[in-house]
PDB file of C-alpha atoms and ligand atoms in Angstrom:
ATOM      1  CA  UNK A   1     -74.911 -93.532-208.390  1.00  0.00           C
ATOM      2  CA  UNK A   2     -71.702 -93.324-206.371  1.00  0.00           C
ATOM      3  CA  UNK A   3     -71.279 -90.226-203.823  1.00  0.00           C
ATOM      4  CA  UNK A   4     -69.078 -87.608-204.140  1.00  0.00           C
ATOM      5  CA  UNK A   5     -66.820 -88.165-202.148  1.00  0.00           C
ATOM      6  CA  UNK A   6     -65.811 -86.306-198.731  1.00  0.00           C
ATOM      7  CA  UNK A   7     -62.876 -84.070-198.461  1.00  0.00           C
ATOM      8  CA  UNK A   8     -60.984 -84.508-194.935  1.00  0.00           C
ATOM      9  CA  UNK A   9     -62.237 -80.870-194.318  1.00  0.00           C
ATOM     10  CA  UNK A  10     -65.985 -81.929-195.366  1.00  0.00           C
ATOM     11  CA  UNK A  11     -66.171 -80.173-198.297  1.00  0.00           C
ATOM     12  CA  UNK A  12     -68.022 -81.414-201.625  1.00  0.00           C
ATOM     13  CA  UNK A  13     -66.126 -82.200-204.360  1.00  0.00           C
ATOM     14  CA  UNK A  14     -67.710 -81.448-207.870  1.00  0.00           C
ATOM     15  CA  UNK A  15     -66.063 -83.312-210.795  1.00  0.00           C
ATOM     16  CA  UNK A  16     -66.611 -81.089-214.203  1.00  0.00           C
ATOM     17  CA  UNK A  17     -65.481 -81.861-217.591  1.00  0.00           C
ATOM     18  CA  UNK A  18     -63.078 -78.879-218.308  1.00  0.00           C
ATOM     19  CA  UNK A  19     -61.632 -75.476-217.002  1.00  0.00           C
ATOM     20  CA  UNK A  20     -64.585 -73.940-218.883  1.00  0.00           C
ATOM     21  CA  UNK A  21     -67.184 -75.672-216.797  1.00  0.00           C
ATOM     22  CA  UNK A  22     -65.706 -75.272-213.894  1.00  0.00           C
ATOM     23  CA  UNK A  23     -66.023 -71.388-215.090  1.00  0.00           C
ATOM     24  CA  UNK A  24     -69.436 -71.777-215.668  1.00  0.00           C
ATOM     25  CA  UNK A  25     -70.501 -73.650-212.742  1.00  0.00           C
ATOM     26  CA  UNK A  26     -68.668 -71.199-210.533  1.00  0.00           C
ATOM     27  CA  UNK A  27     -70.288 -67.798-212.128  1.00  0.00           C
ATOM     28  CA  UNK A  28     -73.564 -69.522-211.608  1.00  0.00           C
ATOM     29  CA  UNK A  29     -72.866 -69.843-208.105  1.00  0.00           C
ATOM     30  CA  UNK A  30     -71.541 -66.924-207.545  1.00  0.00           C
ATOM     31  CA  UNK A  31     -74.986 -65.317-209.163  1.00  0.00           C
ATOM     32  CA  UNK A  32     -76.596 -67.991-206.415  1.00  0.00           C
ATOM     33  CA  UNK A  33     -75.470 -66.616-203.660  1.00  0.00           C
ATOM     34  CA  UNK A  34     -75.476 -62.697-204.104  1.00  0.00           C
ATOM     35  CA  UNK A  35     -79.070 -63.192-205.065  1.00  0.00           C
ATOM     36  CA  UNK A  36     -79.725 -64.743-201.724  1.00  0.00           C
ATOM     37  CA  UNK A  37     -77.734 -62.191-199.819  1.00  0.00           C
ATOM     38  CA  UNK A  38     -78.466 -59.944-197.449  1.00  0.00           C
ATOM     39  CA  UNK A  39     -77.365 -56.347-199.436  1.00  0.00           C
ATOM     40  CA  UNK A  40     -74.620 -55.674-199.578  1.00  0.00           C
ATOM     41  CA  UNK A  41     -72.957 -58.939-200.649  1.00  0.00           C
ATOM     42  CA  UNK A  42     -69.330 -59.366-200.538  1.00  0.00           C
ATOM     43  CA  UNK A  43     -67.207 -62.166-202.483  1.00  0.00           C
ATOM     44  CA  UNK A  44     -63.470 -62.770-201.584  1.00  0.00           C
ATOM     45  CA  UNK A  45     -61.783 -63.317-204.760  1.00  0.00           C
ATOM     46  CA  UNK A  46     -58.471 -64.773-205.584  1.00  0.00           C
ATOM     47  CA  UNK A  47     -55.635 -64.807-207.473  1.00  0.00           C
ATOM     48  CA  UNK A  48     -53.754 -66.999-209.817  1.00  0.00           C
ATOM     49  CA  UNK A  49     -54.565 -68.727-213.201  1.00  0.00           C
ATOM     50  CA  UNK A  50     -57.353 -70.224-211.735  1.00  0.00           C
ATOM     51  CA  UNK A  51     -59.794 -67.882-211.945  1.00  0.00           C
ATOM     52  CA  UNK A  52     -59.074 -65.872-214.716  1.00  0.00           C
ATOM     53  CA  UNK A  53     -61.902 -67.584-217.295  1.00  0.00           C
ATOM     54  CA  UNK A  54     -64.413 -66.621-214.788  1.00  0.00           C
ATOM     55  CA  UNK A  55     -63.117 -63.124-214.247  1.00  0.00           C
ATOM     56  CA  UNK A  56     -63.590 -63.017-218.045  1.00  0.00           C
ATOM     57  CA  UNK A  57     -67.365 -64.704-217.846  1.00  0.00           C
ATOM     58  CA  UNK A  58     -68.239 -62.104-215.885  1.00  0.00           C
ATOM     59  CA  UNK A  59     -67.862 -59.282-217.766  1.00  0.00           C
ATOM     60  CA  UNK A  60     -69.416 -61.559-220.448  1.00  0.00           C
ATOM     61  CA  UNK A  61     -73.426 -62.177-221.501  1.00  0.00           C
ATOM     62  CA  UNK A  62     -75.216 -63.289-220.021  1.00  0.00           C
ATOM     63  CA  UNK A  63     -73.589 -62.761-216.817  1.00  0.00           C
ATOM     64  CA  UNK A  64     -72.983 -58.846-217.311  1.00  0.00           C
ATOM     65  CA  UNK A  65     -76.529 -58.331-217.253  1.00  0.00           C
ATOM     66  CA  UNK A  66     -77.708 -60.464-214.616  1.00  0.00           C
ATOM     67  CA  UNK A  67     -74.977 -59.532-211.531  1.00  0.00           C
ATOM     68  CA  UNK A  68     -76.421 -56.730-209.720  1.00  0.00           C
ATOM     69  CA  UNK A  69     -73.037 -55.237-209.471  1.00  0.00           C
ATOM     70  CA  UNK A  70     -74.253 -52.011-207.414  1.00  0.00           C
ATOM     71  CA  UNK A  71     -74.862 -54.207-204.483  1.00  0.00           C
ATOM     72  CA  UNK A  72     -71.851 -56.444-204.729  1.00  0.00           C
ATOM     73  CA  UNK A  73     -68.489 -55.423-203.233  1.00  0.00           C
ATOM     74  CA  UNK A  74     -65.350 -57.342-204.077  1.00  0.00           C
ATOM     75  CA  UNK A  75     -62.274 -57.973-201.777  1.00  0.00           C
ATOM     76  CA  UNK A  76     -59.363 -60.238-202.159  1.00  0.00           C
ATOM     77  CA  UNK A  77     -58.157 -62.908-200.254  1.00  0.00           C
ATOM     78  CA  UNK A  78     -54.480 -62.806-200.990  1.00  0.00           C
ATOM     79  CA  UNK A  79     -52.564 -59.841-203.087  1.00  0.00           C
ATOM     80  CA  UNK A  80     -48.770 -59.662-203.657  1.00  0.00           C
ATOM     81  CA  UNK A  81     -46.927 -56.901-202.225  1.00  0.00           C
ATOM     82  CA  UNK A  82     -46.732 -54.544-205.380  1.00  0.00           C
ATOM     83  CA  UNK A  83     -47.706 -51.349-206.622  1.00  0.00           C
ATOM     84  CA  UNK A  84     -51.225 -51.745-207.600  1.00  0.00           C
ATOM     85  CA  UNK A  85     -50.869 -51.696-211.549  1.00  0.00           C
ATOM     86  CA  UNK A  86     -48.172 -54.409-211.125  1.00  0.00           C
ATOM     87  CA  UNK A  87     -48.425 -57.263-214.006  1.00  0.00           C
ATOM     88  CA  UNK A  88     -48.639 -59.656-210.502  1.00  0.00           C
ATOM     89  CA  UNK A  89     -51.332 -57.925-208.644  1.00  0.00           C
ATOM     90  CA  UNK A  90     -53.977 -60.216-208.165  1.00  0.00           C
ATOM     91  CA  UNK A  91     -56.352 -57.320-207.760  1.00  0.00           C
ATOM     92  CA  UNK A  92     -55.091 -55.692-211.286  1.00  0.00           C
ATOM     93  CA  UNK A  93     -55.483 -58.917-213.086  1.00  0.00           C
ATOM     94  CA  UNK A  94     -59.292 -58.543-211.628  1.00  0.00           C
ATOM     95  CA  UNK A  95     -59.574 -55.188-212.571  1.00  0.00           C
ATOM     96  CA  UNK A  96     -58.302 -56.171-216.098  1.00  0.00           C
ATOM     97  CA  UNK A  97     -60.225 -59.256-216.516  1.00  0.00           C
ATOM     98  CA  UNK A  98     -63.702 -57.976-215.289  1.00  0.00           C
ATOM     99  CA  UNK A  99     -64.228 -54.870-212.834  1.00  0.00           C
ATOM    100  CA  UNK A 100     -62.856 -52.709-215.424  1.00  0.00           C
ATOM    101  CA  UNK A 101     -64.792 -53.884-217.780  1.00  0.00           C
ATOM    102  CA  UNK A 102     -68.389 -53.069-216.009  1.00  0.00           C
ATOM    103  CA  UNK A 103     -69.846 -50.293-214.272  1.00  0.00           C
ATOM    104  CA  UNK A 104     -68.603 -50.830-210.733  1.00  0.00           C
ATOM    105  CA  UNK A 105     -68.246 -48.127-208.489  1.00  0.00           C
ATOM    106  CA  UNK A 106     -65.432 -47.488-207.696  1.00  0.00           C
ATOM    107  CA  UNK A 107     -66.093 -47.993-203.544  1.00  0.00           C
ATOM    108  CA  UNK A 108     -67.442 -51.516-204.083  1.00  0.00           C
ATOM    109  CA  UNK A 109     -63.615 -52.642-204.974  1.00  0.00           C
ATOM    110  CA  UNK A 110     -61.997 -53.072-202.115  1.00  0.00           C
ATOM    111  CA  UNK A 111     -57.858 -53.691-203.125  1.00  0.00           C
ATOM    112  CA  UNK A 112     -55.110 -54.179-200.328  1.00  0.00           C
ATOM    113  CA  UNK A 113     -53.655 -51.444-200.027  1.00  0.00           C
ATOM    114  CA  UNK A 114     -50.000 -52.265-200.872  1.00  0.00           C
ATOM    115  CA  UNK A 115     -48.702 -48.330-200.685  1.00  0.00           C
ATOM    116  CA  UNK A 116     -48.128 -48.808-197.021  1.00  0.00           C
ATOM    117  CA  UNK A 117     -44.864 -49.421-195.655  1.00  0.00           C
ATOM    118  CA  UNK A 118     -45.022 -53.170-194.594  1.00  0.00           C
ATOM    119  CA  UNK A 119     -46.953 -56.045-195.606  1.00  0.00           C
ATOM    120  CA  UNK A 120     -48.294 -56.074-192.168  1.00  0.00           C
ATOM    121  CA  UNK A 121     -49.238 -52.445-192.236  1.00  0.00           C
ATOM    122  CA  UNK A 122     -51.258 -53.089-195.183  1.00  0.00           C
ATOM    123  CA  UNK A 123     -52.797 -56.646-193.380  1.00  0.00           C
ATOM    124  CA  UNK A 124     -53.712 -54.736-190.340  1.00  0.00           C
ATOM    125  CA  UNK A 125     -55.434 -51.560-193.129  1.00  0.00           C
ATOM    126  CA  UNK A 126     -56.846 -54.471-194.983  1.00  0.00           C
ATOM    127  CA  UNK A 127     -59.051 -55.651-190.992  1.00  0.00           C
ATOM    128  CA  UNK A 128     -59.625 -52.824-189.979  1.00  0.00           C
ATOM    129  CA  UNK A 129     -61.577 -52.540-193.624  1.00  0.00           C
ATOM    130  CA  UNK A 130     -63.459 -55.803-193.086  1.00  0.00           C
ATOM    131  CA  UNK A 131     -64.217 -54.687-190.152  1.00  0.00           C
ATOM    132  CA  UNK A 132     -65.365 -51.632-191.431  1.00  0.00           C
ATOM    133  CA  UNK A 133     -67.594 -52.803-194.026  1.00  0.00           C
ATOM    134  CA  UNK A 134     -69.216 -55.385-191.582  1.00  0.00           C
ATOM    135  CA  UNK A 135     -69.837 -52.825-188.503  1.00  0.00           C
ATOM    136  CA  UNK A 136     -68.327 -55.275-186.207  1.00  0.00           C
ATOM    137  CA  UNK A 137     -64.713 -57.099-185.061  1.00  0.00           C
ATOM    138  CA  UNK A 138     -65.741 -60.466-184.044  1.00  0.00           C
ATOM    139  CA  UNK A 139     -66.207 -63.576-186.419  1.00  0.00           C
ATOM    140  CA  UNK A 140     -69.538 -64.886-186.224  1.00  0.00           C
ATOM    141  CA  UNK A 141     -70.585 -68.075-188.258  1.00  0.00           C
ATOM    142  CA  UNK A 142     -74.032 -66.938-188.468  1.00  0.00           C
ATOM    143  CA  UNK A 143     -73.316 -63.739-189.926  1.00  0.00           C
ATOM    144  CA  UNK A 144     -70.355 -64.495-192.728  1.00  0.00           C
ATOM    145  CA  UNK A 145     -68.194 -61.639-193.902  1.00  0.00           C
ATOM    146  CA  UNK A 146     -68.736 -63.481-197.757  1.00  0.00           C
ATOM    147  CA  UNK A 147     -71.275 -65.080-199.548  1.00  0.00           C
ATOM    148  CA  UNK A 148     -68.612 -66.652-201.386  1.00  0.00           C
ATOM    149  CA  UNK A 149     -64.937 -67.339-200.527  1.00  0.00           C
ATOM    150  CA  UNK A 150     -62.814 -68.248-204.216  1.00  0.00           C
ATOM    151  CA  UNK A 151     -59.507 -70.482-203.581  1.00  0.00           C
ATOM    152  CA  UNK A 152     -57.248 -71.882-205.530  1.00  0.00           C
ATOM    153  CA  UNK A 153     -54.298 -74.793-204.854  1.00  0.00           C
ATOM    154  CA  UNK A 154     -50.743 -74.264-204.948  1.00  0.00           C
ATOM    155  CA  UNK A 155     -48.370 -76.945-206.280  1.00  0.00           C
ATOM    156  CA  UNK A 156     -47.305 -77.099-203.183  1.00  0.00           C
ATOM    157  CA  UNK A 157     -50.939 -77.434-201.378  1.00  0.00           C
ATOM    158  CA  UNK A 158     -50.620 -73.700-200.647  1.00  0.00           C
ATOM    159  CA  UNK A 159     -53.437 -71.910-200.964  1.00  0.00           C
ATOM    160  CA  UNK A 160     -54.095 -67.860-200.682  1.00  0.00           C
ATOM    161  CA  UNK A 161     -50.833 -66.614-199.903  1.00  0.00           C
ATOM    162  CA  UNK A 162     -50.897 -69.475-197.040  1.00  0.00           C
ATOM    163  CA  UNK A 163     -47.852 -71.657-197.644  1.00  0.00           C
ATOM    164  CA  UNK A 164     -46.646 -74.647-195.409  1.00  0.00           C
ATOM    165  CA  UNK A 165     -44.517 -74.471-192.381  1.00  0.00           C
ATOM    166  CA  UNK A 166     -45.397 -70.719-192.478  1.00  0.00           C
ATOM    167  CA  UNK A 167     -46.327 -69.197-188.820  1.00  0.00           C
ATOM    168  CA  UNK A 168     -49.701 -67.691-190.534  1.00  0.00           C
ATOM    169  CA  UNK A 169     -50.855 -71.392-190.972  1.00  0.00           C
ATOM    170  CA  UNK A 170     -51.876 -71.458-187.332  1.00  0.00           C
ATOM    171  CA  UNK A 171     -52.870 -67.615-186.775  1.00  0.00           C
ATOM    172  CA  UNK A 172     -56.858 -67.953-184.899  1.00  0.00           C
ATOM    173  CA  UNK A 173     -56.960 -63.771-184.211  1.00  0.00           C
ATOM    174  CA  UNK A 174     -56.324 -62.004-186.879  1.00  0.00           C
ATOM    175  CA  UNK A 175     -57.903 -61.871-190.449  1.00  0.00           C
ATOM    176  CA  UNK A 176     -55.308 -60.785-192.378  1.00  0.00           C
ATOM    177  CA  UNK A 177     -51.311 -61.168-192.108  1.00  0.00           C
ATOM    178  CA  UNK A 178     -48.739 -59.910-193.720  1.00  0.00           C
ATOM    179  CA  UNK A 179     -46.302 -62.700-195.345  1.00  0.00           C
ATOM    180  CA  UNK A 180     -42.661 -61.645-195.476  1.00  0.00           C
ATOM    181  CA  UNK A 181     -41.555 -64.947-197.623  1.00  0.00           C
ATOM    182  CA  UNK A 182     -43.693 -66.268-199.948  1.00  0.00           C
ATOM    183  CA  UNK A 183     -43.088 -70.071-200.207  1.00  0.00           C
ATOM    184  CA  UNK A 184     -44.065 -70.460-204.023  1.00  0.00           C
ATOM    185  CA  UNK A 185     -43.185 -68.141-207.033  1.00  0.00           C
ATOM    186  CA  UNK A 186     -43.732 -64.938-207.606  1.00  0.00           C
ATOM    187  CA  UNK A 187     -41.983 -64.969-204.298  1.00  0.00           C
ATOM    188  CA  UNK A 188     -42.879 -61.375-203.226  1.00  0.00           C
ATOM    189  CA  UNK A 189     -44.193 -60.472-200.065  1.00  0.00           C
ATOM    190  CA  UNK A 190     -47.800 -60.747-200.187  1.00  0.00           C
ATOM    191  CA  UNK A 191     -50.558 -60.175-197.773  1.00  0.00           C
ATOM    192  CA  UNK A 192     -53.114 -62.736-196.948  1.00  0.00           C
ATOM    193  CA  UNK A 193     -56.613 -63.224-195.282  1.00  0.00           C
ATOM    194  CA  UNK A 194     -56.178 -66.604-192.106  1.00  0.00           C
ATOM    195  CA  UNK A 195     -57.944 -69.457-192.261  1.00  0.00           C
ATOM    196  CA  UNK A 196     -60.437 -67.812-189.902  1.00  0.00           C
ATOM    197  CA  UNK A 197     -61.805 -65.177-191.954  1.00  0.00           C
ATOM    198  CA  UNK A 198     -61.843 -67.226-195.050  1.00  0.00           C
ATOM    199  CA  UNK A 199     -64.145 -69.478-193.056  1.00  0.00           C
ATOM    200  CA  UNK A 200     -66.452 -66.260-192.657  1.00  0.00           C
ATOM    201  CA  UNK A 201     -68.679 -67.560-195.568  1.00  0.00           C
ATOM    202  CA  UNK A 202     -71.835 -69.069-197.304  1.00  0.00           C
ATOM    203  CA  UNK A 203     -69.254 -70.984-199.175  1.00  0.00           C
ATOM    204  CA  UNK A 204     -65.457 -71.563-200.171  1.00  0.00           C
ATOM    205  CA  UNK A 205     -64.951 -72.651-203.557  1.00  0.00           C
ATOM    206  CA  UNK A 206     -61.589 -74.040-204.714  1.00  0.00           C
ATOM    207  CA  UNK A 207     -61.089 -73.975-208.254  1.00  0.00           C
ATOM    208  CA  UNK A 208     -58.631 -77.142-209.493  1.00  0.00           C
ATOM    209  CA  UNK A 209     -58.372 -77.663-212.907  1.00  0.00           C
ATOM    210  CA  UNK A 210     -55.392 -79.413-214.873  1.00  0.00           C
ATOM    211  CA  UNK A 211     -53.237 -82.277-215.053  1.00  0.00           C
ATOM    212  CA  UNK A 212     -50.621 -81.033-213.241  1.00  0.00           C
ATOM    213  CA  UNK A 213     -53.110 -80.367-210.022  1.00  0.00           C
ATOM    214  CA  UNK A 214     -53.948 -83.683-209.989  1.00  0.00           C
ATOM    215  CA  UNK A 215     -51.102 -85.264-207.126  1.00  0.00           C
ATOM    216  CA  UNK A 216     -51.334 -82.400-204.814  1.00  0.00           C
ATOM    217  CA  UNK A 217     -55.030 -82.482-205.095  1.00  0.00           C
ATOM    218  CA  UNK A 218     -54.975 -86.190-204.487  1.00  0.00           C
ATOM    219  CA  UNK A 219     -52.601 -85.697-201.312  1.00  0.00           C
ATOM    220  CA  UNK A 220     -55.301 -82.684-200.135  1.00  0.00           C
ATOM    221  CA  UNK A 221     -58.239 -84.980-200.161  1.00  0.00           C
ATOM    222  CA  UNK A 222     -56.179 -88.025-198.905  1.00  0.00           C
ATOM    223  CA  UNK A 223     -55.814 -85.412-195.736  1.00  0.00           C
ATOM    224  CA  UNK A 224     -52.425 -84.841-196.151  1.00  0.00           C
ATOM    225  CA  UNK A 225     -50.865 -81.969-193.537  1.00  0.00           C
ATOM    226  CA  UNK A 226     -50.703 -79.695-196.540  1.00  0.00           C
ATOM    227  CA  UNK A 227     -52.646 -75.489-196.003  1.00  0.00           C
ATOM    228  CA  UNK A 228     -55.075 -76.468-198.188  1.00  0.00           C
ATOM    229  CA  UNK A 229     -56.116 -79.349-196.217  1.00  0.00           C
ATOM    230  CA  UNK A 230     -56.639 -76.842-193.422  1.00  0.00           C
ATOM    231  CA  UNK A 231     -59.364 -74.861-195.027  1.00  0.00           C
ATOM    232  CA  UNK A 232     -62.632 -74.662-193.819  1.00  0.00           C
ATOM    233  CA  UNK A 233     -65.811 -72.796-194.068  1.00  0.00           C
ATOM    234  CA  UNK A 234     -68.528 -71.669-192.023  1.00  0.00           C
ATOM    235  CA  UNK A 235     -71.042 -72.495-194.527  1.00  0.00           C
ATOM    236  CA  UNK A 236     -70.648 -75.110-197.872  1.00  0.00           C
ATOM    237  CA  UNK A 237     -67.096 -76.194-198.839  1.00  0.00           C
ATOM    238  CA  UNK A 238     -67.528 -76.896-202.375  1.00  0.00           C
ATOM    239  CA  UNK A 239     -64.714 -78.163-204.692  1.00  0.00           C
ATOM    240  CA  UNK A 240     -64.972 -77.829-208.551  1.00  0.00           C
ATOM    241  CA  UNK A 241     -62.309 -80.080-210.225  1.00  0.00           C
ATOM    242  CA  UNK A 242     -61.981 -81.150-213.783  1.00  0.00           C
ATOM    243  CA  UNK A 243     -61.768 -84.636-215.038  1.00  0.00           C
ATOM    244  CA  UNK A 244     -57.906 -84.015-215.334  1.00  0.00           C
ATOM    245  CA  UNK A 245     -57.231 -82.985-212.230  1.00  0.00           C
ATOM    246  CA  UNK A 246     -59.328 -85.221-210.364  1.00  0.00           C
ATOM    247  CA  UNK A 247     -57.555 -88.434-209.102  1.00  0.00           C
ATOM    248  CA  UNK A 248     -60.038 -90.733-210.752  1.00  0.00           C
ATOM    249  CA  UNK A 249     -58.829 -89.840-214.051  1.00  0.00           C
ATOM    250  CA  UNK A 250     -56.554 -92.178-214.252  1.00  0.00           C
ATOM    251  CA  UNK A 251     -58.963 -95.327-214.354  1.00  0.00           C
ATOM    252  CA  UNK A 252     -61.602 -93.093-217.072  1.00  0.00           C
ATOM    253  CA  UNK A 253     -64.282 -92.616-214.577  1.00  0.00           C
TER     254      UNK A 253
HETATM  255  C1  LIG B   1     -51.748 -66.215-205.532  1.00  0.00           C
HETATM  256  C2  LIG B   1     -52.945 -67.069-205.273  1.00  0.00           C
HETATM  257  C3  LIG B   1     -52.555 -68.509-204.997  1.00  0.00           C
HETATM  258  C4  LIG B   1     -53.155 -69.313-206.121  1.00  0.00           C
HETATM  259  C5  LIG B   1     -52.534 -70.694-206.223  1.00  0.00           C
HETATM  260  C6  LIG B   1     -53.049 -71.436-207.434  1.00  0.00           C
HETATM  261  O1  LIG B   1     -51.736 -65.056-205.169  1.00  0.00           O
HETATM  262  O2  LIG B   1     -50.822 -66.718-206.183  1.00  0.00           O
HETATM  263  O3  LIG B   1     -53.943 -66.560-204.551  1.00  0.00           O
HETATM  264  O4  LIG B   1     -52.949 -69.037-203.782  1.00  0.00           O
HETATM  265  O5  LIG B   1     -54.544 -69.432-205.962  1.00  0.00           O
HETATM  266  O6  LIG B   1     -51.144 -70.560-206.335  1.00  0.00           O
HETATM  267  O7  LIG B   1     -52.621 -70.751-208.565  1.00  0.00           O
HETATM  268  P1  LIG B   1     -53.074 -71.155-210.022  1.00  0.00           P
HETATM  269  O8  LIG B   1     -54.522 -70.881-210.110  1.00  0.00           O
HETATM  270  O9  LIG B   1     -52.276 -70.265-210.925  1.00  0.00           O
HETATM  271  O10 LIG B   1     -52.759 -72.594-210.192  1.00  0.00           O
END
């Protein structure tokens, strides 16, 4: 049988038959790695369409029963610039779609705090918390701030609140930024973990499903200069794509 093949970035690329099983094969990793984590776990999760059917799995059978949610804290890689209950949070449509739904407490959600009077205000509260919760201000590969990093892709290959051309593209110090102009709708300000603490994990999942993902995707893995091509990970870089977004589609393979 034919290899996956390699992303420019390394990463595996998992063709699925639908959205739904990319939903399923992601809660099952997910489950994967907090089992094998050291307690607590943490898992970086992400905005956008992308994940919602997982946020809803979640909260579902079997799923519900098996997370050990006690142990498992949740952050977010990328949030919009709004007041917390805002229909574009990313961290309220998580809240909605799963960690209000299940007995989490309360100190194992970790939201950006987007009170504060700058987006950078809140990136540099949002560090100082990972740095916090990990007892230590250095990156180190062997010891990952995430089991699992969730990503999505942009139409425009952007990917957390990452877009091209934009200075944070580059940034190697810090862990979080503050983004003043968004480069793709809603275009809020947002705030947004660097490619160098995304790395920070057992793995980076992107989740690509859809027709319409299916020419940037094919520009990502033909190593286009687009963010998304930028990403890497410290441990796996897994990507789950359905049949319709994957550029093989086309010729019913
Ligand atoms: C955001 C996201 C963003 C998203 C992509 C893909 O805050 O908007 O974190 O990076 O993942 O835009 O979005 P879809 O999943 O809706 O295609």
């Amino acid at each position: 049988m034919r290899q996956p093949p390699l992303t420019p970035n390394k990463g595996k690329i998992v063709v699925l038959p639908d959205a739904e099983a990319i939903a399923q094969n992601a809660a099952e990793r997910l489950l994967g790695r907090i089992a094998q984590a050291r307690v607590p776990a943490a898992i970086c999760l992400t905005g956008g369409s992308s994940p919602q059917r997982l946020y809803q799995l979640l909260a579902a059978e079997p799923y519900r029963s098996r997370l050990p949610w006690n142990r498992v804290h949740w952050f977010m890689g990328d949030d919009r610039f709004v007041p917390a209950q805002d229909a574009l949070s990313n961290m309220a449509m998580a809240r909605r779609l799963f960690l209000d739904r299940i007995p989490v407490p309360s100190e194992n959600v970790h939201p950006i705090d987007t009170t504060l009077q700058s987006p950078d205000a809140a990136a540099r509260r949002y560090e100082a918390e990972l740095e916090h919760f990990r007892g230590r201000d250095q990156l180190d590969p062997a010891r990952p701030l995430f089991e699992l990093v969730l990503m999505g892709l942009g139409p425009d290959g952007h990917t957390a609140s990452l877009f091209p051309d934009a200075p944070a593209l580059t940034e190697q110090e810090r862990w979080v930024v503050g983004v003043d102009h968004a480069g793709w709708e809603p275009f809020v300000p947002r705030v947004t973990l660097t490619f160098p603490a995304l790395a920070s994990a057992r793995e980076m999942l992107f989740l690509v499903d859809g027709a319409d993902k299916r020419g940037i995707l094919a520009r990502v893995l033909a190593g286009d200069d687009l963010p998304a091509s930028r990403a890497r990970c410290d441990g796996e870089l897994v990507w789950l794509v359905d049949r319709a977004a994957a550029p093989q589609a086309d010729h019913g393979s």
